[in-house]
Coordinates of C-alpha atoms in Angstrom, one line a residue:
Chain H
M4 CA -1.9 -19.3 -25.4
T5 CA -3.9 -16.3 -24.0
T6 CA -2.0 -13.2 -22.4
F7 CA -3.4 -14.3 -19.2
E8 CA -1.8 -17.7 -19.4
K9 CA 1.3 -16.3 -20.5
K10 CA 1.4 -13.9 -17.4
I11 CA 0.9 -16.9 -15.1
G12 CA 3.7 -18.9 -16.7
R13 CA 5.8 -15.6 -16.3
D14 CA 4.9 -15.4 -12.7
R15 CA 5.7 -19.1 -12.1
L16 CA 9.0 -18.7 -13.8
F17 CA 9.9 -15.6 -11.5
E18 CA 8.8 -17.5 -8.4
S19 CA 11.2 -20.7 -9.3
Y20 CA 13.9 -18.0 -10.0
I21 CA 13.7 -16.1 -6.8
W22 CA 13.3 -19.6 -4.8
S23 CA 16.5 -20.7 -6.6
W24 CA 18.3 -17.7 -5.1
G25 CA 16.9 -18.2 -1.5
L26 CA 14.3 -15.3 -1.8
R27 CA 10.6 -15.5 -1.2
E28 CA 9.3 -12.5 -3.0
D29 CA 10.5 -9.6 -5.0
P30 CA 13.3 -7.9 -2.8
F31 CA 13.2 -4.7 -4.4
K32 CA 9.6 -3.7 -3.6
L33 CA 9.0 0.0 -3.1
E34 CA 7.3 -0.4 0.2
L35 CA 9.5 -0.8 3.3
P36 CA 9.0 -4.7 4.2
S37 CA 10.4 -4.2 7.7
I38 CA 12.4 -2.0 9.9
E39 CA 15.5 -4.0 9.1
A40 CA 15.3 -3.5 5.5
F41 CA 15.8 0.3 5.9
A42 CA 19.3 1.4 4.8
P43 CA 20.1 4.7 6.9
F44 CA 22.1 6.4 4.4
Q45 CA 21.9 9.7 6.1
R46 CA 22.7 8.6 9.7
R47 CA 23.5 12.1 10.8
D48 CA 20.0 13.5 9.7
L49 CA 18.4 10.6 11.4
R50 CA 19.9 11.5 14.6
K51 CA 18.9 15.1 14.3
L52 CA 15.3 13.8 13.7
K53 CA 15.4 11.6 16.9
R54 CA 16.8 14.5 18.8
L55 CA 13.8 16.7 17.6
F56 CA 11.3 14.2 18.8
S57 CA 12.8 14.0 22.2
G58 CA 12.8 18.0 22.6
G59 CA 9.4 18.6 21.5
K60 CA 10.2 20.9 18.6
V61 CA 9.2 21.5 14.9
G62 CA 11.1 20.1 12.0
V63 CA 11.0 20.1 8.3
L64 CA 12.1 17.3 5.9
T65 CA 12.4 18.0 2.3
G66 CA 13.7 16.5 -0.7
G67 CA 13.3 15.5 -4.5
L68 CA 10.7 12.9 -5.7
G69 CA 11.6 9.5 -4.7
T70 CA 14.4 10.4 -2.2
G71 CA 12.8 8.5 0.5
K72 CA 11.0 11.1 2.6
T73 CA 8.0 9.0 3.3
T74 CA 10.2 5.9 3.8
V75 CA 12.2 8.1 6.5
C76 CA 9.0 8.9 8.3
E77 CA 7.7 5.2 8.1
F78 CA 11.0 4.0 9.6
L79 CA 10.8 6.6 12.4
V80 CA 7.4 5.6 13.4
A81 CA 8.3 1.7 13.4
S82 CA 11.5 2.3 15.3
L83 CA 9.8 4.6 17.9
K84 CA 7.0 1.9 18.3
E85 CA 9.8 -0.7 18.9
E86 CA 11.6 1.5 21.5
N87 CA 8.4 1.9 23.4
L88 CA 8.2 -1.8 23.8
T89 CA 11.4 -2.0 25.7
E90 CA 11.1 1.4 27.3
S91 CA 9.2 0.9 30.6
D92 CA 9.5 4.8 31.8
P93 CA 6.6 6.6 30.3
S94 CA 8.5 9.7 30.3
K95 CA 11.0 8.5 27.9
Q96 CA 8.3 7.0 25.5
I97 CA 7.5 8.8 22.4
I98 CA 4.1 8.1 20.8
P99 CA 4.2 8.5 17.0
V100 CA 1.3 9.5 14.8
F101 CA 1.7 9.4 11.1
I102 CA -0.7 11.3 9.0
H103 CA -0.9 11.5 5.3
G104 CA -1.4 15.3 4.8
A105 CA -2.7 15.2 1.2
A106 CA -5.8 13.4 2.5
Y107 CA -6.9 16.2 4.6
K108 CA -8.8 19.2 3.5
S109 CA -9.1 21.4 6.7
A110 CA -7.2 21.9 10.1
D111 CA -10.3 20.5 11.7
E112 CA -9.7 17.1 9.8
L113 CA -6.1 17.2 10.5
L114 CA -6.9 17.5 14.4
R115 CA -9.4 14.5 14.3
A116 CA -6.9 12.4 12.4
I117 CA -4.3 13.0 15.1
I118 CA -6.8 12.0 17.8
L119 CA -7.6 9.2 15.8
G120 CA -4.1 8.2 15.6
L121 CA -4.0 8.2 19.4
E122 CA -6.9 5.7 19.2
M123 CA -9.2 8.2 21.1
D124 CA -12.7 9.1 20.6
A125 CA -12.7 11.7 17.6
S126 CA -16.3 12.4 17.6
K127 CA -16.4 15.3 20.1
D128 CA -16.4 18.9 19.1
R129 CA -13.3 20.5 18.0
E130 CA -12.8 22.5 21.2
N131 CA -12.7 19.4 23.2
L132 CA -10.4 17.6 20.9
F133 CA -7.9 20.6 21.0
E134 CA -8.3 20.9 24.7
F135 CA -7.3 17.4 25.0
L136 CA -3.8 18.1 23.0
R137 CA -3.5 21.4 25.0
R138 CA -3.6 19.5 28.3
W139 CA -1.1 16.8 26.9
P140 CA 2.0 17.7 29.1
Q141 CA -0.2 18.1 32.3
E142 CA -2.0 14.7 31.9
H143 CA 0.4 12.6 29.9
Q144 CA 3.9 11.8 30.9
E145 CA 4.7 10.5 27.1
R146 CA 5.9 12.7 24.4
L147 CA 3.9 13.0 21.2
A148 CA 5.5 13.0 17.7
I149 CA 3.2 14.2 15.0
L150 CA 4.5 13.2 11.5
I151 CA 2.7 14.9 8.5
D152 CA 3.5 13.6 5.1
D153 CA 3.1 15.8 2.1
L154 CA 1.7 18.5 3.9
P155 CA 2.0 21.2 1.2
E156 CA -0.2 18.8 -1.1
S157 CA -3.1 19.1 1.4
G158 CA -6.3 20.9 -0.1
A159 CA -6.7 22.8 3.1
D160 CA -6.0 26.6 3.5
A161 CA -2.2 26.9 4.1
L162 CA -2.9 29.7 6.5
D163 CA -5.4 27.7 8.5
V164 CA -3.3 24.5 8.8
G165 CA -0.2 26.7 9.4
E166 CA -1.7 28.3 12.4
F167 CA -3.1 25.2 13.8
L168 CA 0.4 23.7 13.6
R169 CA 1.9 26.7 15.3
V170 CA -0.3 26.4 18.2
L171 CA 0.5 22.8 18.5
A172 CA 4.1 23.5 18.4
D173 CA 3.8 25.8 21.4
I174 CA 2.5 23.0 23.5
P175 CA 5.6 21.3 25.4
N176 CA 6.1 17.6 24.7
I177 CA 4.7 17.9 21.3
S178 CA 6.9 17.7 18.4
I179 CA 5.9 18.1 14.7
L180 CA 7.8 16.8 11.6
I181 CA 6.3 18.0 8.1
N182 CA 7.7 16.8 4.9
G183 CA 7.1 17.7 1.3
T184 CA 9.0 18.5 -1.8
F185 CA 11.5 21.5 -1.6
K186 CA 9.8 23.9 -3.6
Q187 CA 6.2 23.0 -2.4
M188 CA 7.5 23.4 1.2
E189 CA 9.2 26.7 0.6
R190 CA 6.0 28.0 -0.9
F191 CA 3.8 26.8 2.2
L192 CA 6.3 28.3 4.8
A193 CA 6.2 31.6 3.2
K194 CA 2.5 31.9 3.5
V195 CA 2.9 31.0 7.4
P196 CA 6.0 33.0 8.7
A197 CA 4.8 32.4 12.2
L198 CA 5.3 28.7 11.6
A199 CA 8.6 29.1 9.8
D200 CA 10.1 31.1 12.7
R201 CA 9.6 27.9 15.0
I202 CA 11.2 25.4 12.7
Q203 CA 14.4 24.3 14.3
T204 CA 15.7 21.4 12.2
K205 CA 15.6 21.5 8.3
I206 CA 16.8 18.4 6.6
K207 CA 16.9 18.0 2.9
L208 CA 17.4 14.3 1.5
K209 CA 19.6 14.1 -1.4
P210 CA 20.1 11.2 -4.1
M211 CA 22.2 8.5 -2.7
T212 CA 25.9 8.0 -3.4
K213 CA 27.2 4.7 -5.2
K214 CA 28.2 3.4 -1.8
N215 CA 24.9 4.1 -0.1
L216 CA 23.0 2.6 -3.1
K217 CA 25.1 -0.7 -2.9
E218 CA 24.4 -0.6 0.8
L219 CA 20.6 -0.3 0.2
L220 CA 20.2 -2.9 -2.7
E221 CA 22.5 -5.5 -0.9
L222 CA 20.4 -4.8 2.6
R223 CA 17.2 -5.6 0.7
L224 CA 18.7 -8.9 -0.8
K225 CA 20.0 -9.8 2.6
N226 CA 16.9 -9.0 4.2
A227 CA 14.8 -11.0 1.9
G228 CA 17.1 -14.1 2.6
C229 CA 19.6 -14.2 -0.3
V230 CA 22.9 -15.5 0.9
C231 CA 24.8 -15.2 -2.3
Y232 CA 23.5 -11.7 -3.4
K233 CA 26.9 -10.8 -4.9
D234 CA 26.3 -13.4 -7.5
L235 CA 23.0 -12.4 -8.1
L236 CA 23.7 -8.7 -8.5
T237 CA 27.0 -8.3 -10.5
P238 CA 29.1 -5.2 -10.1
N239 CA 28.5 -4.2 -13.7
G240 CA 24.7 -4.7 -13.0
F241 CA 24.8 -2.4 -10.2
K242 CA 26.9 0.2 -11.9
S243 CA 24.1 0.3 -14.6
L244 CA 21.5 0.5 -12.0
Y245 CA 23.3 3.6 -10.4
K246 CA 23.8 5.1 -13.8
F247 CA 20.1 4.5 -14.7
S248 CA 18.6 5.7 -11.3
K249 CA 21.1 8.7 -10.7
G250 CA 21.3 7.5 -7.0
V251 CA 17.4 8.3 -6.4
P252 CA 16.3 5.1 -4.2
R253 CA 12.9 5.1 -5.8
S254 CA 14.1 4.9 -9.3
A255 CA 16.9 2.4 -8.3
L256 CA 14.4 0.0 -6.5
K257 CA 12.0 0.2 -9.6
A258 CA 14.8 -0.5 -12.1
A259 CA 16.1 -3.4 -9.9
S260 CA 12.6 -4.8 -9.6
N261 CA 12.3 -4.7 -13.4
A262 CA 15.8 -6.2 -13.9
I263 CA 15.0 -9.2 -11.6
H264 CA 11.8 -10.0 -13.5
Y265 CA 13.6 -9.7 -16.6
A266 CA 16.4 -11.9 -15.3
A267 CA 13.9 -14.5 -14.3
E268 CA 12.8 -14.9 -17.8
T269 CA 16.3 -15.3 -19.2
D270 CA 17.6 -17.2 -16.3
A271 CA 20.6 -15.2 -15.8
P272 CA 21.9 -13.0 -13.0
I273 CA 21.3 -9.2 -12.9
D274 CA 24.1 -7.7 -14.9
A275 CA 24.5 -4.7 -17.0
R276 CA 22.7 -6.3 -20.1
V277 CA 19.7 -7.3 -18.0
V278 CA 19.4 -3.8 -16.6
K279 CA 19.5 -2.2 -19.8
R280 CA 16.9 -4.6 -21.6
A281 CA 14.5 -4.6 -18.4
N282 CA 14.5 -0.8 -18.4
K283 CA 14.8 0.2 -22.0
R284 CA 13.2 3.5 -22.9
S285 CA 11.7 4.6 -26.1
F286 CA 13.8 6.5 -28.5
L287 CA 11.9 9.7 -27.9
K288 CA 12.1 9.4 -24.1
R289 CA 15.8 9.1 -24.5
I290 CA 16.3 12.0 -26.7
F291 CA 14.2 14.2 -24.5
S292 CA 15.1 12.8 -21.1
F293 CA 16.4 16.3 -20.0
L294 CA 12.8 17.7 -20.5
M295 CA 11.4 14.9 -18.1
Chain D
M23 CA -24.1 -71.6 -12.1
L24 CA -24.4 -71.9 -16.0
V25 CA -23.2 -75.3 -17.1
I26 CA -22.2 -75.6 -20.7
V27 CA -22.8 -79.2 -22.2
R28 CA -21.4 -80.4 -25.4
K29 CA -22.1 -83.9 -26.8
G30 CA -23.3 -85.2 -23.4
E31 CA -19.9 -84.0 -21.4
V32 CA -19.8 -80.9 -19.3
V33 CA -17.3 -78.8 -21.1
E34 CA -17.2 -75.6 -19.0
Q35 CA -19.0 -74.5 -15.9
K36 CA -19.4 -70.7 -16.0
E37 CA -20.8 -68.6 -13.3
K38 CA -24.1 -66.7 -13.9
L39 CA -23.5 -63.0 -14.7
Y40 CA -26.1 -60.4 -13.9
K41 CA -26.9 -57.2 -15.4
M42 CA -26.9 -54.0 -13.3
K43 CA -30.7 -53.7 -13.5
E44 CA -31.2 -57.1 -12.5
A45 CA -28.8 -57.1 -9.5
C46 CA -30.2 -53.9 -8.3
K47 CA -33.7 -55.4 -8.2
I48 CA -32.5 -58.5 -6.3
L49 CA -30.4 -56.5 -3.8
G50 CA -32.8 -53.6 -3.5
L51 CA -30.2 -51.1 -4.1
H52 CA -29.4 -48.1 -6.5
P53 CA -27.2 -48.5 -9.4
N54 CA -24.9 -45.8 -8.0
T55 CA -24.6 -47.8 -4.7
I56 CA -23.2 -50.7 -6.6
R57 CA -20.9 -48.5 -8.7
L58 CA -19.7 -46.9 -5.6
W59 CA -19.1 -50.2 -3.9
D60 CA -17.2 -51.3 -7.1
K61 CA -15.0 -48.2 -6.9
Q62 CA -14.3 -48.8 -3.2
G63 CA -13.6 -52.6 -3.8
K64 CA -16.5 -53.7 -1.6
I65 CA -18.0 -55.8 -4.4
K66 CA -16.3 -57.8 -7.1
V67 CA -17.6 -56.9 -10.4
V68 CA -16.6 -58.5 -13.8
R69 CA -16.4 -56.3 -17.1
P70 CA -16.8 -58.7 -20.0
Q71 CA -16.4 -57.3 -23.7
G72 CA -18.2 -54.2 -24.1
G73 CA -16.8 -52.9 -20.6
Q74 CA -20.3 -52.9 -18.8
R75 CA -20.5 -54.1 -15.4
R76 CA -21.8 -57.6 -14.5
I77 CA -22.3 -58.9 -11.1
P78 CA -21.4 -62.5 -10.6
E79 CA -24.0 -64.6 -8.8
S80 CA -21.7 -65.6 -6.0
E81 CA -21.3 -61.9 -5.1
I82 CA -25.1 -61.4 -5.0
N83 CA -25.5 -64.3 -2.7
R84 CA -22.7 -63.0 -0.3
L85 CA -24.5 -59.8 -0.2
L86 CA -27.7 -61.4 0.5
Q87 CA -26.3 -63.4 3.4
G88 CA -26.5 -60.7 6.1
P89 CA -25.8 -57.3 7.1
S90 CA -22.1 -58.0 7.4
A91 CA -21.6 -58.8 3.8
V92 CA -19.6 -55.7 3.2
P93 CA -16.3 -56.4 5.0
P94 CA -14.5 -53.4 6.4
P95 CA -11.3 -52.6 4.5
P96 CA -8.7 -54.9 6.3
S97 CA -5.6 -52.6 6.0
T98 CA -7.0 -49.9 8.1
I99 CA -7.8 -52.1 11.2
P100 CA -5.1 -51.8 13.7
K101 CA -4.1 -54.8 15.8
D102 CA -6.1 -55.3 19.0
E103 CA -3.1 -54.6 21.2
G104 CA -2.2 -51.4 19.2
L105 CA -5.9 -50.2 18.9
S106 CA -5.7 -48.0 22.3
S107 CA -2.4 -46.5 21.4
F108 CA -3.6 -45.8 17.8
L109 CA -6.7 -44.2 19.2
N110 CA -4.8 -42.3 21.7
Y111 CA -2.3 -41.0 19.0
V112 CA -5.0 -39.9 16.6
F113 CA -7.0 -38.0 19.3
S114 CA -4.0 -36.3 20.8
H115 CA -2.1 -35.4 17.6
H116 CA -4.7 -35.2 14.7
R117 CA -7.8 -34.2 16.4
D118 CA -8.6 -31.5 13.6
D119 CA -8.0 -34.1 10.8
W120 CA -11.9 -35.1 10.5
E121 CA -11.2 -38.1 7.9
L122 CA -8.6 -39.7 10.4
V123 CA -10.8 -39.2 13.4
R124 CA -13.8 -40.6 11.7
K125 CA -12.0 -43.6 10.5
A126 CA -10.5 -44.1 14.2
V127 CA -14.1 -43.9 15.7
I128 CA -15.4 -46.5 13.2
I129 CA -12.4 -48.8 14.0
R130 CA -13.0 -48.2 17.9
D131 CA -16.6 -49.1 17.5
N132 CA -15.9 -52.2 15.4
Y133 CA -17.6 -51.2 12.2
T134 CA -21.0 -51.4 14.1
C135 CA -23.7 -48.9 14.4
Q136 CA -24.0 -48.4 18.1
E137 CA -27.7 -48.0 17.9
C138 CA -29.1 -50.9 15.8
G139 CA -25.9 -52.9 15.1
G140 CA -25.9 -52.6 11.5
K141 CA -22.7 -52.6 9.5
E142 CA -23.5 -50.8 6.4
L143 CA -23.3 -47.1 5.4
L144 CA -21.5 -46.0 8.7
E145 CA -21.5 -42.3 9.8
V146 CA -19.8 -40.8 12.7
H147 CA -22.0 -38.5 15.0
H148 CA -21.2 -35.7 17.4
K149 CA -23.3 -36.4 20.4
D150 CA -23.6 -32.8 21.9
G151 CA -24.2 -31.3 18.4
T152 CA -20.9 -29.2 18.3
S153 CA -17.9 -30.0 16.2
R154 CA -15.8 -31.1 19.2
N155 CA -13.8 -34.0 18.1
D156 CA -13.5 -35.8 21.6
P157 CA -13.7 -39.6 21.9
D158 CA -16.5 -39.6 24.3
N159 CA -18.5 -37.2 21.9
L160 CA -18.3 -39.3 18.8
V161 CA -20.1 -42.4 18.1
T162 CA -20.7 -44.7 15.2
L163 CA -24.2 -44.8 13.5
C164 CA -25.6 -46.1 10.5
Q165 CA -27.0 -43.7 7.8
K166 CA -30.5 -44.6 9.1
C167 CA -29.9 -43.9 12.7
Y168 CA -27.8 -40.8 11.9
N169 CA -30.7 -39.2 9.9
L170 CA -33.0 -40.3 12.8
V171 CA -31.0 -38.5 15.4
H172 CA -30.4 -35.3 13.4
K173 CA -34.2 -35.1 12.4
R174 CA -34.8 -35.2 16.4
A175 CA -32.2 -32.9 17.1
R176 CA -33.4 -30.3 14.6
K177 CA -36.8 -30.5 16.3
M178 CA -35.6 -30.5 19.8
P179 CA -34.2 -27.1 21.2
A180 CA -31.5 -28.8 23.5
P181 CA -29.4 -31.8 22.5
Q182 CA -30.7 -35.0 23.9
P183 CA -28.8 -38.3 24.6
I184 CA -29.1 -41.0 21.8
T185 CA -32.0 -43.1 22.3
K186 CA -33.1 -46.5 20.2
P187 CA -34.7 -45.6 17.0
E188 CA -38.4 -45.7 17.3
A189 CA -41.2 -46.0 14.8
P190 CA -41.6 -42.7 12.8
A191 CA -43.9 -40.2 14.4
P192 CA -47.2 -39.4 12.6
K193 CA -46.8 -36.6 10.2
P194 CA -48.0 -33.2 11.5
E195 CA -51.0 -31.7 9.6
K196 CA -49.1 -28.6 8.3
P197 CA -45.5 -29.0 7.6
T198 CA -43.6 -26.4 9.2
K199 CA -40.2 -25.1 7.9
I200 CA -37.1 -26.1 10.0
Q201 CA -35.5 -23.0 11.3
P202 CA -31.8 -22.8 11.4
P203 CA -30.3 -22.3 14.8
P204 CA -30.1 -18.7 15.7
V205 CA -26.7 -17.1 14.9
P206 CA -25.4 -14.9 18.0
E207 CA -25.3 -11.3 17.0
V208 CA -22.1 -9.5 16.6
T209 CA -22.0 -6.1 18.3
E210 CA -20.6 -3.2 16.5
L211 CA -18.5 -1.1 18.5
P212 CA -16.2 2.0 18.0
R213 CA -12.5 1.5 18.2
H214 CA -11.8 3.6 21.2
K215 CA -14.6 1.8 23.2
I216 CA -13.0 -1.6 22.4
L217 CA -9.5 -0.2 23.5
D218 CA -11.0 1.3 26.6
D219 CA -12.2 -2.2 27.5
L220 CA -8.9 -3.8 27.0
K221 CA -7.5 -1.4 29.8
P222 CA -4.1 -0.7 28.3
T223 CA -1.5 0.3 30.8
G224 CA -0.4 3.5 28.8
L225 CA -0.7 5.5 25.7
A226 CA 2.2 3.3 24.0
Q227 CA 0.2 0.1 24.7
R228 CA -3.0 1.7 23.6
T229 CA -1.6 2.6 20.2
L230 CA 0.1 -0.7 19.8
F231 CA -3.3 -2.5 20.8
G232 CA -4.7 -0.4 18.3
D233 CA -2.5 -1.7 15.6
L234 CA -3.3 -5.2 16.6
L235 CA -7.1 -4.5 16.5
S236 CA -6.8 -3.3 12.8
A237 CA -4.8 -6.4 11.9
T238 CA -7.5 -8.4 13.8
A239 CA -10.3 -6.8 11.7
V240 CA -8.4 -7.6 8.6
L241 CA -7.6 -11.2 9.4
K242 CA -10.8 -12.2 11.0
S243 CA -9.5 -15.8 11.9
F244 CA -5.9 -16.1 12.7
T245 CA -3.2 -17.8 15.1
L246 CA -1.0 -15.7 17.5
G247 CA 1.8 -15.9 15.0
D248 CA -0.3 -14.5 12.0
L249 CA -1.3 -11.7 14.1
A250 CA 2.1 -10.7 15.3
T251 CA 3.5 -10.9 11.9
R252 CA 0.7 -8.9 10.5
A253 CA 1.0 -6.0 13.3
H254 CA 4.9 -6.1 13.3
C255 CA 5.0 -6.8 17.0
P256 CA 6.4 -9.4 19.5
E257 CA 4.2 -12.6 19.9
D258 CA 3.9 -11.9 23.7
V259 CA 2.3 -8.6 23.0
A260 CA -0.2 -10.1 20.7
K261 CA -1.0 -13.0 23.4
T262 CA -1.6 -10.2 26.0
F263 CA -3.9 -8.6 23.5
C264 CA -5.7 -11.8 22.6
E265 CA -6.2 -12.8 26.2
R266 CA -7.8 -9.3 27.0
M267 CA -9.8 -9.5 23.9
S268 CA -11.1 -13.0 24.8
A269 CA -11.7 -11.9 28.4
C270 CA -14.1 -9.1 27.0
G271 CA -15.8 -11.4 24.6
Y272 CA -14.4 -9.8 21.5
L273 CA -12.5 -13.0 20.3
V274 CA -13.3 -16.5 20.5
S275 CA -10.8 -19.1 20.7
K276 CA -10.9 -22.5 19.0
N277 CA -8.2 -25.1 18.7
G278 CA -5.4 -22.5 18.8
M279 CA -7.3 -20.2 16.3
F280 CA -9.0 -16.8 17.2
E281 CA -12.0 -15.5 15.6
I282 CA -13.1 -12.0 15.9
H283 CA -16.6 -11.5 17.5
V284 CA -17.1 -7.7 17.1
R285 CA -17.5 -5.3 14.3
L286 CA -15.7 -2.1 14.1
A287 CA -17.8 0.9 13.7
R288 CA -17.0 3.4 11.3

């Protein structure tokens, strides 16, 4: 049997396993499958962010690797779009524009990305495009929320981008939310004190507590259609997942995904043994884990 | 009929069996046709020791008798009183199932070519040249008439009503290549131009239409449900979008399916 055939066999095994639990696909995918699958473990912070968008202010979202900064932004964009569907008053609508900051290398490109996010013609010259944003409060009743993911990782000059965002922040009805890892964001803001002064909301995402992680994993299973999720993910399996991930959502989902694949091969529920076997690390990795 | 006589008495009467080559010669058919008819059960063939096909004399006589030698499969013929209800059912519920529609049209036309009255190698033809499966647009023709009609349709620019097959026209001096029908050109437009044409009521609807347009460009051919799922939006918004796109000519609707008819410029 070739490796390919083995793999196909394993995929079929996995498919039949998840079907037997009432699932259609891997429930622990890293991408947010739908707005309902988001576990709002920091409700207070989300409320703060909502207020930020309605007030037209500047906010910063930081946190360690895999703590869910991008997922929070994606959730905000999706929920704002959903609210716009039911809200008929344009003055209460917030138009979200989500930009992956790391992909842009200058303030000019960032400006064009915002215009493209609004589905407008971005082929005009820079002055015209900026004029469109400058006259936003006069010409549009809606508010604009610009969410820039991983801004400090952008290859653009920090001063150039910082100044551009500062000017944008001064325009009424336009709010900006930038996110990145804590250290990188500190370094970025240190270079642009004028922008740092304008920041009104600073949120730092922390790893999840046991309760929050349980809520997240159960919500993912429930959302994927699993009715008896307590039988599929046993309490000791959950404990093992928490211990392994240390409460970081991305690590927890990755470990849970590995575990469900391994559980399909052994046709068993996700318990501590399955989690351990599925996520076993090499001897050296375990020894030097504090270095990684 | 082969008669075996032993000691002046008729011991056994065996039917003469023809080899495939001989049968083909007598019937004027290709061996593959006989094999096909054997598979379809239109002809009875025996396989003596060795497993090769032998065609009994009676079968050859039956086939030589007339055009109706190959009987239609009896199981598929509905009873006369049920025919109209059967046709109604097929054309109202299974219009997209070509095999079923084809069978229904052949049954309706009583297994007869509507041009020459032939009963063999029957095909179903679309009169207007489109793939519209309407009862009035479909007619049963034999292979010969079908080919003749199609040859004529390729030569003529506009579809013509079916006429009786005539003697083949004299060959042209220089054979010209048959040109395929011209494919309508798909225009390439920037996103903002398309969205301007859709006339959204506000910026929120504009961005929503933008998401739907992206989903449309990925799916190419889709139903309303597919589009709504892909763009994560309610079906009524997707419906409004499709209606406006169709009105502008950017979408073509066919049997509940939509097909994009515009290319997004980069």
